[in-house]
Short mmCIF file of C-alpha atoms in Angstrom, two decimals:
data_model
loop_
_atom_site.label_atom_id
_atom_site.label_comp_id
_atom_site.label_asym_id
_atom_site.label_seq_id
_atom_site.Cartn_x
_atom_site.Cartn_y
_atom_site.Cartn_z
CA UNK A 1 93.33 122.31 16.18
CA UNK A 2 95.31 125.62 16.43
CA UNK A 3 92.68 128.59 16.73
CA UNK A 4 93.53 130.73 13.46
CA UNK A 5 93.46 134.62 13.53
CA UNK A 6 90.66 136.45 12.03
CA UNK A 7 89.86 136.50 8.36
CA UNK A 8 91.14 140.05 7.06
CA UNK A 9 88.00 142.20 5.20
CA UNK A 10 89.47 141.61 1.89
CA UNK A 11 89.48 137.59 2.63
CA UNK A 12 85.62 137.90 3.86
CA UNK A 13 85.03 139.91 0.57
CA UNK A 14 86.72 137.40 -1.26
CA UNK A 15 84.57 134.55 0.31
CA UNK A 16 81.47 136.57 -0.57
CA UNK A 17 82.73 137.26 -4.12
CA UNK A 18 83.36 132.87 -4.32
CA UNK A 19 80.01 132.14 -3.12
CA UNK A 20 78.05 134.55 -5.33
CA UNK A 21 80.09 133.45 -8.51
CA UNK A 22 79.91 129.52 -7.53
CA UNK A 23 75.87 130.45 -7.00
CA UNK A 24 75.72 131.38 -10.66
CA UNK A 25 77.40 128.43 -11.93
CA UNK A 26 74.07 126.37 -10.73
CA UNK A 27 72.08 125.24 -13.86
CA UNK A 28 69.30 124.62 -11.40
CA UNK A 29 67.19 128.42 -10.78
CA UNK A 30 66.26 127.39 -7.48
CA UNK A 31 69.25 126.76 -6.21
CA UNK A 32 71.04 129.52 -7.65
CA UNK A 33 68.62 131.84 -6.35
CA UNK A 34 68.41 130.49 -3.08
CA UNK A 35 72.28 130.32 -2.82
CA UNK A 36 71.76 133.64 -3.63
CA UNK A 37 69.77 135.47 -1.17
CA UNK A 38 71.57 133.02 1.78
CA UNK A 39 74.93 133.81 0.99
CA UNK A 40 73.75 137.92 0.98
CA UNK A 41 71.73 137.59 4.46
CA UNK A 42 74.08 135.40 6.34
CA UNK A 43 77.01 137.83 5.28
CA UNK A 44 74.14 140.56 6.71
CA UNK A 45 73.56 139.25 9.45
CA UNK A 46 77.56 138.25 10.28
CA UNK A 47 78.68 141.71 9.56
CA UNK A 48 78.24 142.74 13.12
CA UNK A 49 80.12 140.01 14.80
CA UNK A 50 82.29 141.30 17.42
CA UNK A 51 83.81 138.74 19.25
CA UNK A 52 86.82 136.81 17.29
CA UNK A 53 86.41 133.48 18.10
CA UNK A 54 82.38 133.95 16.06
CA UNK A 55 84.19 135.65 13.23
CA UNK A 56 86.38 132.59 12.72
CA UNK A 57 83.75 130.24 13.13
CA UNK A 58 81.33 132.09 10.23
CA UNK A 59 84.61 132.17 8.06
CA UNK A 60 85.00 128.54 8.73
CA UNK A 61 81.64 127.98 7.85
CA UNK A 62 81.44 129.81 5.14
CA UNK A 63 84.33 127.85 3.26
CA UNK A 64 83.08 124.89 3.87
CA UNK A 65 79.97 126.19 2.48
CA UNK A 66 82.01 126.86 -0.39
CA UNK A 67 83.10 123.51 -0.76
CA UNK A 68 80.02 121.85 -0.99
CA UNK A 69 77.99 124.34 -2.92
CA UNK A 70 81.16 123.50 -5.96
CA UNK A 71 80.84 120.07 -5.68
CA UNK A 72 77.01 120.44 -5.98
CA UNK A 73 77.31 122.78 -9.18
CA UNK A 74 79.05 119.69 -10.79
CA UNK A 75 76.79 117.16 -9.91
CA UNK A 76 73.73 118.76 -10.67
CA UNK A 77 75.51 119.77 -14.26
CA UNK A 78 75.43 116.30 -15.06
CA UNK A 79 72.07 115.63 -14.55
CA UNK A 80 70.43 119.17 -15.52
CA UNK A 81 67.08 118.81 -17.20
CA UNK A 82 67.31 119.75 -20.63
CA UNK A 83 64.19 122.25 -20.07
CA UNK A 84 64.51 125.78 -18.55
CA UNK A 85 62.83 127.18 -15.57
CA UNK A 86 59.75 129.01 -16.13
CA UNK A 87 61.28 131.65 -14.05
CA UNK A 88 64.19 132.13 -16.68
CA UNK A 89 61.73 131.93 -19.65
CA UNK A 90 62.22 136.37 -20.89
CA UNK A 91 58.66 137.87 -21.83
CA UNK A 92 56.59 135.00 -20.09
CA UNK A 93 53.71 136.96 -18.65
CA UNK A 94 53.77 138.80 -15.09
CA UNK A 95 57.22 139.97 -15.97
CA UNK B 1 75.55 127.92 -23.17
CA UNK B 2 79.07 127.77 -21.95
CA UNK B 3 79.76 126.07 -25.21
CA UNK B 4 78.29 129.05 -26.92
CA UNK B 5 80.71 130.82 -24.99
CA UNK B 6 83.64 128.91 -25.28
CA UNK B 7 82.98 129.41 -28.93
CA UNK B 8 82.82 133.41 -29.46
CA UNK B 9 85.88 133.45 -27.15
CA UNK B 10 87.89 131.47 -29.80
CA UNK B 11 86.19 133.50 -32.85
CA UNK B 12 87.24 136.74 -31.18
CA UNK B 13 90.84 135.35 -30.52
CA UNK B 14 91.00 134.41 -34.06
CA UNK B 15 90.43 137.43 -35.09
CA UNK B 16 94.34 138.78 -34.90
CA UNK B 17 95.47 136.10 -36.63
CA UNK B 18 99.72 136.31 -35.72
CA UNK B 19 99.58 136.74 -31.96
CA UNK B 20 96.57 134.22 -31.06
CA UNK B 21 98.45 131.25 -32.60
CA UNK B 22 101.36 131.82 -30.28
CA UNK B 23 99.05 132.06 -26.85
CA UNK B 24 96.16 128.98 -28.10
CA UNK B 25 96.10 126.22 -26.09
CA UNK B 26 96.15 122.58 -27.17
CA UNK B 27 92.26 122.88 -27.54
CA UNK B 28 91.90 126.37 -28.74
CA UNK B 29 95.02 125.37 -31.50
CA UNK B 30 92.33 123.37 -33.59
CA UNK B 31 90.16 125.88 -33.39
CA UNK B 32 92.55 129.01 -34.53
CA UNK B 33 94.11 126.66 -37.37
CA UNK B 34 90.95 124.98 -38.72
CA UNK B 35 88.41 127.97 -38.27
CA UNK B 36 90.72 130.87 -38.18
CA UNK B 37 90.48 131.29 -41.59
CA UNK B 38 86.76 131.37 -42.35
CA UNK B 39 85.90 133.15 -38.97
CA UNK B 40 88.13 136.07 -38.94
CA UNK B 41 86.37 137.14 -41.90
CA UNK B 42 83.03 137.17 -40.13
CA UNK B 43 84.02 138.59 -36.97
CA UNK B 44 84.23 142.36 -37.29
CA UNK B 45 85.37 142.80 -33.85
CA UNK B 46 86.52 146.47 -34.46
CA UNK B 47 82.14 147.22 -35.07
CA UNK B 48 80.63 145.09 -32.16
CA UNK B 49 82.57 147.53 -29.47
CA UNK B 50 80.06 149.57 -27.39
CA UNK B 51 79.81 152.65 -28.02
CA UNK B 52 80.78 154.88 -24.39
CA UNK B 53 76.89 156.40 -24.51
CA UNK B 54 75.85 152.91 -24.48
CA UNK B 55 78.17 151.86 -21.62
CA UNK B 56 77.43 154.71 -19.52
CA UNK B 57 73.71 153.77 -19.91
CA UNK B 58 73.78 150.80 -18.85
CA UNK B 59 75.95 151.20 -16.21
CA UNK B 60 73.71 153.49 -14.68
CA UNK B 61 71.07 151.35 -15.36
CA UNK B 62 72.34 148.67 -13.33
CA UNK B 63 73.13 150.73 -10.42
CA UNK B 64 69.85 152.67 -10.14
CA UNK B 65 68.14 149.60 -9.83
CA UNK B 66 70.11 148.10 -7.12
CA UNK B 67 67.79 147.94 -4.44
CA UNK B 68 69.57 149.95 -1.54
CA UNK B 69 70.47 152.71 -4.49
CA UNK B 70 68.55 155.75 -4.60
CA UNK B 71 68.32 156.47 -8.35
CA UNK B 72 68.03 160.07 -8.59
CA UNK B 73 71.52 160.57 -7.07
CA UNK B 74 73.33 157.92 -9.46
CA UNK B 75 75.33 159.70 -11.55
CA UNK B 76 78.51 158.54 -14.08
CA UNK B 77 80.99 160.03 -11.47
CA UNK B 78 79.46 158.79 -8.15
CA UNK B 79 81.28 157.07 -5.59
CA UNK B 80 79.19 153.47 -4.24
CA UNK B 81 80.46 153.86 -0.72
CA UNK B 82 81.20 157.18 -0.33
CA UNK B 83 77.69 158.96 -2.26
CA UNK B 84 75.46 156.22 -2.46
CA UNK B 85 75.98 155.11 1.54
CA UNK B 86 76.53 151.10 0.22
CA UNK B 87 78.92 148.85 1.55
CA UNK B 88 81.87 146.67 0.67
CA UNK B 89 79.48 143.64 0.43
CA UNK B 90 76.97 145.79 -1.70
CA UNK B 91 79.82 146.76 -3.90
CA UNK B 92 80.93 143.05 -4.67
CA UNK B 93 77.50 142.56 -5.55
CA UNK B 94 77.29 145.60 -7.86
CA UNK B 95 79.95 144.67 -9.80
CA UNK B 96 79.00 140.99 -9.96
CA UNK B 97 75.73 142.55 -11.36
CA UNK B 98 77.83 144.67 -14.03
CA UNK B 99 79.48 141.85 -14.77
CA UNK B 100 76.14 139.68 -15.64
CA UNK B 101 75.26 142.87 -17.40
CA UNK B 102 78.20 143.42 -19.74
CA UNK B 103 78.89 139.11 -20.04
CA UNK B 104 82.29 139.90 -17.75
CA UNK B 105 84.53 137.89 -15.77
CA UNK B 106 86.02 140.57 -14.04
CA UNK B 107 89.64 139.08 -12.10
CA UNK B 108 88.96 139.99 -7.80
CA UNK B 109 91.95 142.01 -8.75
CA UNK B 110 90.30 144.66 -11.01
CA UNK B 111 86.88 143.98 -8.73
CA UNK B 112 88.15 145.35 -5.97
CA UNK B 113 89.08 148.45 -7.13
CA UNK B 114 85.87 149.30 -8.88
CA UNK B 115 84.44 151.47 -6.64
CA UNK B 116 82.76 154.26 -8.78
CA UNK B 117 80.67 154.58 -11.67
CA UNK B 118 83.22 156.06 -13.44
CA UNK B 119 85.36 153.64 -12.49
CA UNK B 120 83.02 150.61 -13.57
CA UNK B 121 82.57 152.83 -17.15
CA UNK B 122 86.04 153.18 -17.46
CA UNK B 123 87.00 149.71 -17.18
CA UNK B 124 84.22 148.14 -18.89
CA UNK B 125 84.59 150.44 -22.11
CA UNK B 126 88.06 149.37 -22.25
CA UNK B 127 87.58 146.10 -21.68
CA UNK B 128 87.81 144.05 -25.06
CA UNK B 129 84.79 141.30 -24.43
CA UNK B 130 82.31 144.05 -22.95
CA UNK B 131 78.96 142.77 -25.14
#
């Protein structure tokens, strides 16, 4: 496989922007708030990759990420419990 | 929910009755033609526009309580990056938060420019679904 050049910033941003949107798109809480935080701390954590080569590689990953995570929203849409998440439930108490 | 959605997008549309029936879909087409009529004299979209106090507000809202933000120095004409010290990845998440806020789906397009609070005010005042 050809070695591609480096994602641009405005490609990463739009990978970050995919993820987060896809994330909400989850009827399941859990999942959208997990895919959530990961997609914000591995984006973190990536942000001071130097070397090329591990730039592609997150980028890479990343999409593929992408991938799954919208096949996922799908298939858990068709099997979403009809009942809410306590966690989404407004004025339930502790808020 | 979507459906909900779907819905209020079609009642709005309806609500200028000559130009909507040239840009419906297929689907939307049944909608304009069969509920057009009663619908367009519910919606008063011209009253459910926010008002730009109420914009501003919540704007500002949403920013201060960004984590990273420091809310005493969010103003309605402060830059993210530049004042606030966030990043690009902070300010894709601010305006994905505006946009839960306000019930947006703002194109990457007009995302990427929004970069201020006066920015975010400016297009989301203007913007004809803002709710």
């Amino acid at each position: 496989m050809a070695s591609s050049a480096a994602p641009s910033p405005s490609e990463v941003l739009s990978l970050f922007r995919s993820l987060l949107r896809t994330a909400r798109e989850f009827s399941d809480y859990n999942i959208r708030e997990y895919m959530r935080r990961r997609t914000i701390d591995a984006f973190r954590e990536n942000k001071l990759l130097e070397k090329a080569s591990s730039v592609v590689a997150a980028y890479s990953d990343g999409r593929n990420q992408l991938l799954v995570a919208k096949r996922q929203s799908v298939v858990y849409s068709m099997y979403a419990p009809g009942v809410k998440s306590i966690m989404e439930v407004r004025g339930s108490s502790g808020d | 929910m979507a459906m909900k959605a779907a819905v209020l997008r079609h009642i709005r549309l309806s609500a200028a009755p000559t130009r909507t029936l040239g840009l419906a879909s297929p689907a939307s087409c049944r909608w304009g033609g069969v509920l057009g009529s009663v619908f367009r004299s519910l919606s008063s979209h011209g009253d459910d526009h926010l008002s730009k106090d109420e914009v501003v507000d919540r704007v500002l809202s949403v920013v201060k309580s960004f984590p990273k933000v420091d809310p005493s120095s969010v103003t309605p004409d402060v830059h993210f990056q530049k004042d606030l010290g966030l990043d690009s990845l902070d300010n894709v998440e601010i305006v994905m938060a505006l946009e839960e806020e306000f019930k947006l789906e703002i194109p990457d397009l007009e995302a990427d420019k929004i970069d201020s609070t006066r920015l975010a005010i400016e297009y989301i005042y203007n913007h004809p679904m803002a709710g």
